[in-house]
Coordinates of C-alpha atoms and ligand atoms in Angstrom, one line a residue:
X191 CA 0.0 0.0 0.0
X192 CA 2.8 2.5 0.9
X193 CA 5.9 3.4 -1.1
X194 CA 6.9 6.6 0.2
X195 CA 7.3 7.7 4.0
X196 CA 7.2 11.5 4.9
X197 CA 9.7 12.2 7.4
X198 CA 9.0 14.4 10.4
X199 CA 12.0 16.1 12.1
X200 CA 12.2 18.2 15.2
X201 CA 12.0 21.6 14.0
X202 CA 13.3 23.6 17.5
X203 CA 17.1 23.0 16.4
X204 CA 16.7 24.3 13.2
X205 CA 16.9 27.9 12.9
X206 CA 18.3 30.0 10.1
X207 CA 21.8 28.7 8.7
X208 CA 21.8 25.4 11.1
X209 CA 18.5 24.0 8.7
X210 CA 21.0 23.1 6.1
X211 CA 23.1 21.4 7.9
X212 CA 20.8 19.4 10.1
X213 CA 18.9 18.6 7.2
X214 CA 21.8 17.5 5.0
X215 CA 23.2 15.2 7.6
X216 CA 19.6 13.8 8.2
X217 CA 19.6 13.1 4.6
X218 CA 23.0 11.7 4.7
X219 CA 22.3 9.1 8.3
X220 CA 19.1 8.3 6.4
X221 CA 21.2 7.1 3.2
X222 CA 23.5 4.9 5.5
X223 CA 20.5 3.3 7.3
X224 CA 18.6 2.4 4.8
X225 CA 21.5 0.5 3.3
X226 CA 20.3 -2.2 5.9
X227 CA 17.0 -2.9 4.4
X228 CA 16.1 -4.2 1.2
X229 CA 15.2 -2.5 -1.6
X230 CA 16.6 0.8 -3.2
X231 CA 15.4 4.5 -2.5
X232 CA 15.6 7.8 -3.2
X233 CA 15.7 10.4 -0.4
X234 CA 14.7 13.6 -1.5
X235 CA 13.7 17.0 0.5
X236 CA 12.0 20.0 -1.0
X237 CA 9.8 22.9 0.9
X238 CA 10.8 22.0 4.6
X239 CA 9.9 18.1 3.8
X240 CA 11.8 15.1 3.7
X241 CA 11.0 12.0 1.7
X242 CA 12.0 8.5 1.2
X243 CA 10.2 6.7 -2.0
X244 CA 10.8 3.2 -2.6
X245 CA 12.3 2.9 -6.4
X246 CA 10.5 -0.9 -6.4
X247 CA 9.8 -3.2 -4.5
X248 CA 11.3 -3.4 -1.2
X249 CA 10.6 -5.1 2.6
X250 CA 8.6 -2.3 4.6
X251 CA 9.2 -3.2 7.8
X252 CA 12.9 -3.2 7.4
X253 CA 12.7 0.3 5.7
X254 CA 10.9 1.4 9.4
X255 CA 13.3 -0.3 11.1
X256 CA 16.4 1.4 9.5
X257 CA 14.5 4.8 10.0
X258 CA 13.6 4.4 13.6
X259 CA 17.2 4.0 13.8
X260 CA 18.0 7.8 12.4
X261 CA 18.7 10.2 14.9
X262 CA 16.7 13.7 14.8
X263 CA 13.5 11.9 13.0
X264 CA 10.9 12.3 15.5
X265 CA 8.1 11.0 13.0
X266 CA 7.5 8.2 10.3
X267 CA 4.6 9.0 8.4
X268 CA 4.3 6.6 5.5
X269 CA 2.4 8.1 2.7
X270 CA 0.6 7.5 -0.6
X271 CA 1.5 9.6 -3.3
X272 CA -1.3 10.6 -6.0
X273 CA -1.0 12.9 -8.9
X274 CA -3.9 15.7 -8.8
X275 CA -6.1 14.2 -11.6
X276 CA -9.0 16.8 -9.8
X277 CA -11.0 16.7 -7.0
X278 CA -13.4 13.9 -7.6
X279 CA -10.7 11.7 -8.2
X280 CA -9.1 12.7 -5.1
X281 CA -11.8 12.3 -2.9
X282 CA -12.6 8.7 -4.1
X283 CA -8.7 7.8 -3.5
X284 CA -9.5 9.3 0.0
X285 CA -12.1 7.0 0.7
X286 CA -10.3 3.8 -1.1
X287 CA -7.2 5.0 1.2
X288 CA -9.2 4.8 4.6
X289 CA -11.1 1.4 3.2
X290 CA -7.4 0.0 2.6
X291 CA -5.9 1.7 5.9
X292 CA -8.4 1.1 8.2
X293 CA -11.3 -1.2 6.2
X294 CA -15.2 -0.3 7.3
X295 CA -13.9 1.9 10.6
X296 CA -15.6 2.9 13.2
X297 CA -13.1 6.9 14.6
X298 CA -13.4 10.1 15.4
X299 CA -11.5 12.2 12.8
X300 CA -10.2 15.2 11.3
X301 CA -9.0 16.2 7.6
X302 CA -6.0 18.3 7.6
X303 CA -5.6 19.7 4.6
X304 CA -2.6 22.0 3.2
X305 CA -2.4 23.6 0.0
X306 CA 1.2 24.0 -0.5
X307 CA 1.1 24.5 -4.1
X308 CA -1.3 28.0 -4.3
X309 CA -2.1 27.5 -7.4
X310 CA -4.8 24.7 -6.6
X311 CA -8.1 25.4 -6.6
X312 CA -10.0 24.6 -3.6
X313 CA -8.4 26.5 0.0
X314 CA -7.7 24.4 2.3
X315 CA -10.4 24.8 5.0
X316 CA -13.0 23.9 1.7
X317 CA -11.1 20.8 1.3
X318 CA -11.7 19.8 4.3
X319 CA -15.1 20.4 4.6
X320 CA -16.0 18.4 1.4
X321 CA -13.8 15.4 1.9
X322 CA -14.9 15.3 5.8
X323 CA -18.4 15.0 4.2
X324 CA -17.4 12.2 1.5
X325 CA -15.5 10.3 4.3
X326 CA -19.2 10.9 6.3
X327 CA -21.1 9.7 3.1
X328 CA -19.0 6.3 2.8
X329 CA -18.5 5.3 6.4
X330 CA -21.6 5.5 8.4
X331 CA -19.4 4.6 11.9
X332 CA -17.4 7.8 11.1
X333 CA -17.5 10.8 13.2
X334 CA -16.1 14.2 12.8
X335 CA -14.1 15.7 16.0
X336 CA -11.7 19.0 15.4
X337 CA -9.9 19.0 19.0
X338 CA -9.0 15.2 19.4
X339 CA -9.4 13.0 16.6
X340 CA -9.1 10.0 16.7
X341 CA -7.6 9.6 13.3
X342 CA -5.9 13.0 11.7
X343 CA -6.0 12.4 7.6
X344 CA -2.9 14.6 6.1
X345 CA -3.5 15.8 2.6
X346 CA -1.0 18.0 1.5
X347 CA -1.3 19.6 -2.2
X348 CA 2.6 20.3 -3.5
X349 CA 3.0 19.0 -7.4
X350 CA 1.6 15.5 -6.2
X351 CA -0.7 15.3 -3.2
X352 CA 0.8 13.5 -0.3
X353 CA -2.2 11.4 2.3
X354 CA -0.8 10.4 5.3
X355 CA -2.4 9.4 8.9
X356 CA 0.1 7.3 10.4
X357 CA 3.1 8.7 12.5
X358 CA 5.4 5.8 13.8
X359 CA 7.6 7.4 16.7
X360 CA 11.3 8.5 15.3
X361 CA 14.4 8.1 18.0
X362 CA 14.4 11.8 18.6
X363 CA 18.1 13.5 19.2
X364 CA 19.9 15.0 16.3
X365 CA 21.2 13.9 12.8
X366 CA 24.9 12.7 13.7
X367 CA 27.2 14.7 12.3
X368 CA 26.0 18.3 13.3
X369 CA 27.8 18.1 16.8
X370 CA 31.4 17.2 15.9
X371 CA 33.3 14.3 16.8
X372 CA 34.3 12.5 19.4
X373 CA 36.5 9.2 20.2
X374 CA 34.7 6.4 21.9
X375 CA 36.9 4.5 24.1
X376 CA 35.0 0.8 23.4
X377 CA 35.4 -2.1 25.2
X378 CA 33.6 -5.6 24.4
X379 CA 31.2 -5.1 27.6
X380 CA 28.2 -3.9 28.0
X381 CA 28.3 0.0 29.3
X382 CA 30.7 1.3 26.1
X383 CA 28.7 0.9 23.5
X384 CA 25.5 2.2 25.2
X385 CA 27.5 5.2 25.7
X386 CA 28.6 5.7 22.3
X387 CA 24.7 5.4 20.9
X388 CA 23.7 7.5 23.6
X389 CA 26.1 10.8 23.0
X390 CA 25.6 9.5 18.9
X391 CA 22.0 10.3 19.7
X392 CA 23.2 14.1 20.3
X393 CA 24.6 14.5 16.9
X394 CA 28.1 13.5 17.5
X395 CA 29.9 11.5 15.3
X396 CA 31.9 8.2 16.5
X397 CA 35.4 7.3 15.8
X398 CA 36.5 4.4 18.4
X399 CA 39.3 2.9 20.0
X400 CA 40.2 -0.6 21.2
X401 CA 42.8 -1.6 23.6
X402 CA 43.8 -5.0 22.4
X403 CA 46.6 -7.1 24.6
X404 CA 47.6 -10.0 22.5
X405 CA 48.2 -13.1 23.2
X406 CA 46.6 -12.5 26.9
X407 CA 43.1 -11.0 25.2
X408 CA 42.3 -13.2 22.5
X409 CA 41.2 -13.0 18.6
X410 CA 37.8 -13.5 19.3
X411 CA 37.5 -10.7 22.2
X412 CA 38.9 -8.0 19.2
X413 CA 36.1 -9.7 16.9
X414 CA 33.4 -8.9 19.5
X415 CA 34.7 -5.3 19.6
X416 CA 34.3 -5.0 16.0
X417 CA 31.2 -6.6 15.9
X418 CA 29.8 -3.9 18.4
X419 CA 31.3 -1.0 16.8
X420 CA 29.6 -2.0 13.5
X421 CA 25.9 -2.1 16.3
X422 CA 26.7 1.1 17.0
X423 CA 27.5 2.1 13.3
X424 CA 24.3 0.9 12.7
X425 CA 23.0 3.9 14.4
X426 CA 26.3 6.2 14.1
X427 CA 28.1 5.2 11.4
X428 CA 30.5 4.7 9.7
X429 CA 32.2 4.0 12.7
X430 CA 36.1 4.2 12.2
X431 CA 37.9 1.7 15.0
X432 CA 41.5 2.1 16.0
X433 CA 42.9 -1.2 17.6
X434 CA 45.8 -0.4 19.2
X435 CA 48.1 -3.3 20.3
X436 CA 48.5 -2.4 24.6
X437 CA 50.0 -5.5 25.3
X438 CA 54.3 -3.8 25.5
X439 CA 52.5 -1.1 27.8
X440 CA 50.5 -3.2 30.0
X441 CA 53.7 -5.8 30.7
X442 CA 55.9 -2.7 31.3
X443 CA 53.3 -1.5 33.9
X444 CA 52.9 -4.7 35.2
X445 CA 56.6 -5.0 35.7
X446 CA 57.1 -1.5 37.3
X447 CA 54.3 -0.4 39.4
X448 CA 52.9 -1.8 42.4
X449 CA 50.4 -3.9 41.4
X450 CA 47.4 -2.4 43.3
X451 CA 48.2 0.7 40.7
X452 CA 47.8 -1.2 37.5
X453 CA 44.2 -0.7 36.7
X454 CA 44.3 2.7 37.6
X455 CA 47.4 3.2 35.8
X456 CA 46.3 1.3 32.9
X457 CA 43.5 3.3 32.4
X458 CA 45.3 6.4 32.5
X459 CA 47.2 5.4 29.7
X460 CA 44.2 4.7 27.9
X461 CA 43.0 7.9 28.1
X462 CA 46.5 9.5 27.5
X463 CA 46.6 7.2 23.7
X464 CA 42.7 8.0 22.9
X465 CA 43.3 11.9 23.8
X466 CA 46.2 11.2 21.1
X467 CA 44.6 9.2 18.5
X468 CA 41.5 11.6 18.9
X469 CA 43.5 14.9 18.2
X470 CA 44.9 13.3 15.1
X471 CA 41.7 12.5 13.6
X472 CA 39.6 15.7 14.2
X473 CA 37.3 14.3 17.6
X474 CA 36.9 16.8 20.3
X475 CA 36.2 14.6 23.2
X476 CA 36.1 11.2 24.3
X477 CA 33.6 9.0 25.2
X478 CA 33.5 6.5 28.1
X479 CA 31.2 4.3 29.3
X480 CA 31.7 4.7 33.0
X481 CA 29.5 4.8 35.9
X482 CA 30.3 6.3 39.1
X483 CA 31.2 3.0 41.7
X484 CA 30.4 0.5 39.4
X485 CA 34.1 -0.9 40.1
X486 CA 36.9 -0.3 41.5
X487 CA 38.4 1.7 39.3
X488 CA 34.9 3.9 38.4
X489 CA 35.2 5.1 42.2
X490 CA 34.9 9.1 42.2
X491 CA 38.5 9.1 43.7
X492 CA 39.4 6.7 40.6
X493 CA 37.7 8.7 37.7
X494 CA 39.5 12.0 38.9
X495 CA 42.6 10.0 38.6
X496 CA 42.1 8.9 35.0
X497 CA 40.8 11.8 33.9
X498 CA 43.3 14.1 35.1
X499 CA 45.5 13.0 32.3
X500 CA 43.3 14.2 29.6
X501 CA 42.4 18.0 28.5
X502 CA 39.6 17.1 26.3
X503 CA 36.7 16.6 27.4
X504 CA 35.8 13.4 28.3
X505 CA 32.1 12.2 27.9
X506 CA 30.2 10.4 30.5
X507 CA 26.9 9.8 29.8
X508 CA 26.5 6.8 31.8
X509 CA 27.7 8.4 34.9
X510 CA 24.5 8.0 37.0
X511 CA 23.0 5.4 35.5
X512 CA 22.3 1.9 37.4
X513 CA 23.4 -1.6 35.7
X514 CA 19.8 -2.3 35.1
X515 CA 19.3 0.6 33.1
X516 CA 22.1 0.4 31.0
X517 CA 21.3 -3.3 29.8
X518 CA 17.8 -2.2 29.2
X519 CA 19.3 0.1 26.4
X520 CA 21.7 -2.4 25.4
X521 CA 19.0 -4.3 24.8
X522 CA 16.9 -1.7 22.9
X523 CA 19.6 -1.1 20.6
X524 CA 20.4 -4.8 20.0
X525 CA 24.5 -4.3 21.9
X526 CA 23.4 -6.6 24.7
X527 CA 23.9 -10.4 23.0
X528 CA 27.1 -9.7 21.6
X529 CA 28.0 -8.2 24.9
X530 CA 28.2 -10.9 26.9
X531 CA 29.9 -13.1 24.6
X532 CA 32.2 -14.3 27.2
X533 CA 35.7 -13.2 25.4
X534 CA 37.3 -11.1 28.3
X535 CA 38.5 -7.8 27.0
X536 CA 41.0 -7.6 29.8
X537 CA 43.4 -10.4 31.3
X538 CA 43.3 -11.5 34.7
X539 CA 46.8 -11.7 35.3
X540 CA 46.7 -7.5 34.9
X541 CA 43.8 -7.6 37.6
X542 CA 45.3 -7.2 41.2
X543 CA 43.6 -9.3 44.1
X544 CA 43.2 -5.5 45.5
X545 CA 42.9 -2.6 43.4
X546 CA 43.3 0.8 45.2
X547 CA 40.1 2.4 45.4
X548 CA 40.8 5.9 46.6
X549 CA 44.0 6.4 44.8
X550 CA 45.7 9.6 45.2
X551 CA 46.9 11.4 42.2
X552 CA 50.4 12.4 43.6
X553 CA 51.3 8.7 44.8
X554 CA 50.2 7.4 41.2
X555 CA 51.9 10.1 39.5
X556 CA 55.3 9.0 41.4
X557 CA 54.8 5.4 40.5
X558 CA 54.7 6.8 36.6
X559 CA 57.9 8.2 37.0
X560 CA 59.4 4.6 36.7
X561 CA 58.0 4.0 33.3
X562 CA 59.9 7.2 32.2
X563 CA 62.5 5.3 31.0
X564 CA 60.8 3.6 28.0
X565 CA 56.9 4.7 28.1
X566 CA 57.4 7.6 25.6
X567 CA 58.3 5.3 23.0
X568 CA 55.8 2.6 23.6
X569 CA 52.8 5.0 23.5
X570 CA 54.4 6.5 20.0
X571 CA 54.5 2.9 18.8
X572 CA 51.2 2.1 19.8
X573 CA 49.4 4.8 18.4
X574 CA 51.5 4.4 15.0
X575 CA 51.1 0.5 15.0
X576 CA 47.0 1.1 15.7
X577 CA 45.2 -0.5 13.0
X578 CA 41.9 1.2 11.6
X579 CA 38.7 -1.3 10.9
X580 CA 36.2 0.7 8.9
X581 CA 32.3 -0.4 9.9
X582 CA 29.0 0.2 8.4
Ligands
LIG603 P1 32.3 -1.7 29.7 O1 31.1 -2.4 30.0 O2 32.1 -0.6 28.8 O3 33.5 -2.6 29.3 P2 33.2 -1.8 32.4 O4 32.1 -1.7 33.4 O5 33.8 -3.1 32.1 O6 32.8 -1.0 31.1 P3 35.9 -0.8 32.8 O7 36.5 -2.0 32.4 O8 36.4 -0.1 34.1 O9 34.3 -0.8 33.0 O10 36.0 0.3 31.7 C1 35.5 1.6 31.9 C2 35.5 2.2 30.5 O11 36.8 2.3 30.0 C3 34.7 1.4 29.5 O12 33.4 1.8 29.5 C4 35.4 1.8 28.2 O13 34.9 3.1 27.8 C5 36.8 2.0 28.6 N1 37.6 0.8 28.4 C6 37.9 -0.2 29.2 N2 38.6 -1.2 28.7 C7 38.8 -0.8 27.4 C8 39.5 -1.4 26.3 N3 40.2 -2.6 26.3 N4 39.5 -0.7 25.1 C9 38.9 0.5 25.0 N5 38.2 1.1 26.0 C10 38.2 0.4 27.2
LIG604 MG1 34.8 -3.7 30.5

């Protein structure tokens, strides 16, 4: 029945020189998700509209998936498309419409009409009157209510004329791509990628990075990473992932600090090699997916530790959030199975019996000092030897 979907976006963010940009990113995301489903479109957007028209056939409930998955749509509305052969003809493809939509119903409801093309000849507020009263003339269960329909009929009037009644919830947020970039420090577990969708969701675009420690995290924990980063490209993408080989940095820890320090120390180094890799390809921020005492190294004492090695800004939109609300999302945005695929991202051997919890800045910062020796050269090395997997 439908080959075309109207697409509704939020129109508050939009002002002035920011509409073209918002709309040709939206135009761009919706391109890259609808890669996903089958069939081949063309998106299109004229007068303050968007559209997506199906070239032939294609699987509709993939193309609604693939939008739902756009950031900044807030509406779906798909739409049959008729060419103006008069009014008569339009009104009986009114009724066939409903008869199709809805078969003999029994609603409330409202014609909206809106005569974008001027040149037509009925106003809009006599459109609706006379289709209202052939929609009253066909369905005797029909009934007409102006403040809360039940059903709302669209008919908009540009070269073709546009009827739509459905609207199938968008995501919300903004087209990615109108809110810069930022580096996504992603992990095979369950809070990273959550994060990443979620600041996505804001407009930002994702480049990621993967600490990989061959041989003591395996092949298979890397291929769950890349697996998630192509989830979240599904929403954010193309999602660029640097995996940088850690292992030379985590031994030389491991061999030099105390061994309580390592996590902490570890992650400080992380952040140090993102902020890097991030500055090089144009991100403003990083992304983590921490949450404030979730473990030992997410105390508050623990995050001001790792982040005081960074000057970017460093993302944290999971910061408040329980575990149970961060699986539901996982869930939602289908992160969760692959998840908890058990392929440890970290090695136990680098996990002391008894982490520090409150660590204190200066005391870490002294233990650093004995890596001075060779760390420079391993963290140029690392972020030179990184290897970049394209996904989505
Ligand atoms: P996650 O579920 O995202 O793995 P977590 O609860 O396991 O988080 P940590 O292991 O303390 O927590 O990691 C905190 C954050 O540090 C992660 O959310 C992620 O952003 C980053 N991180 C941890 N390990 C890695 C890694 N090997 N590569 C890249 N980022 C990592
Ligand atoms: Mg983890």
């Amino acid at each position: 029945m439908f080959k075309a979907f109207l697409i509704k976006y939020g129109e508050i963010a939009i002002k002035g020189k920011n509409r073209y940009l918002f709309e040709d990113a939206l135009l761009a995301q919706i391109r890259h998700a609808l890669k996903e489903a089958d069939g081949s479109f063309r998106v299109t957007k004229e007068q303050g509209r968007m559209y997506v028209e199906a070239l032939e056939e294609f699987d509709y409930e993939e193309a609604v998936e693939a939008l739902k998955r756009v950031f900044g749509i807030v509406g779906i509305c798909p739409v049959v498309i008729l060419e103006d052969e008069g009014f008569e003809r339009l009104a009986e493809e009114v009724v066939s419409y409903l008869r199709r939509r809805y078969g003999d119903c029994e609603k409330t409801f409202k014609v909206q009409a809106r005569r974008a093309r001027k040149t037509y000849p009925l106003p809009s507020m006599e459109l609706n009157a006379r289709l209202g009263g052939r929609i009253l003339d066909s369905f005797p269960g029909m009934r007409v209510n102006v403040h809360d329909p039940e059903l709302m009929l669209h008919v908009e009037i540009r070269e073709k004329i546009y009827l739509y009644s459905d609207v199938i919830p968008g995501p919300g947020g903004m087209p990615v791509g109108t809110n810069g970039k930022s580096m996504l420090l992603l992990s095979g577990g369950i809070d990273s990628p959550v994060a990443g969708w979620m600041v996505a969701k804001r407009g930002v675009k994702i480049d990621a990075v993967y600490f990989h420690a061959p041989p003591y995290t395996s092949e298979r924990a890397k291929q769950k990473v890349v697996d998630l980063a192509a989830k979240v490209a599904r929403y954010a993408g193309p999602v660029y992932l640097y995996v940088v080989n850690f292992t030379d940095i985590q031994l030389y820890i491991y061999e030099k600090c105390p061994h309580e320090e390592l996590t902490i120390i570890m992650r400080r180094y992380m952040m140090r090699i993102a902020e890097r890799i991030a500055e090089k390809t144009g991100s403003l921020g990083l992304i983590t997916g921490e949450s404030i005492g979730q473990v030992a190294s997410q105390t508050v004492q623990s995050l001001a530790a790792t982040n005081e090695v960074c000057t970017m800004p460093v993302f944290r939109p999971l910061i408040a959030f329980d575990k149970e609300d961060i699986v539901k999302i996982s869930k939602e945005i289908d992160t969760y199975e692959t998840s908890i695929q058990p392929f440890e991202d970290c090695c136990t051997i680098f996990v002391a019996k008894h982490p520090v919890t409150k660590p204190n800045i200066k005391v870490i910062k002294r233990s650093e000092t004995k890596l001075a020796e060779k760390i420079d050269a391993m963290v140029e090395e690392a972020i030179e030897t990184a290897e970049l997997i394209v996904s989505g």
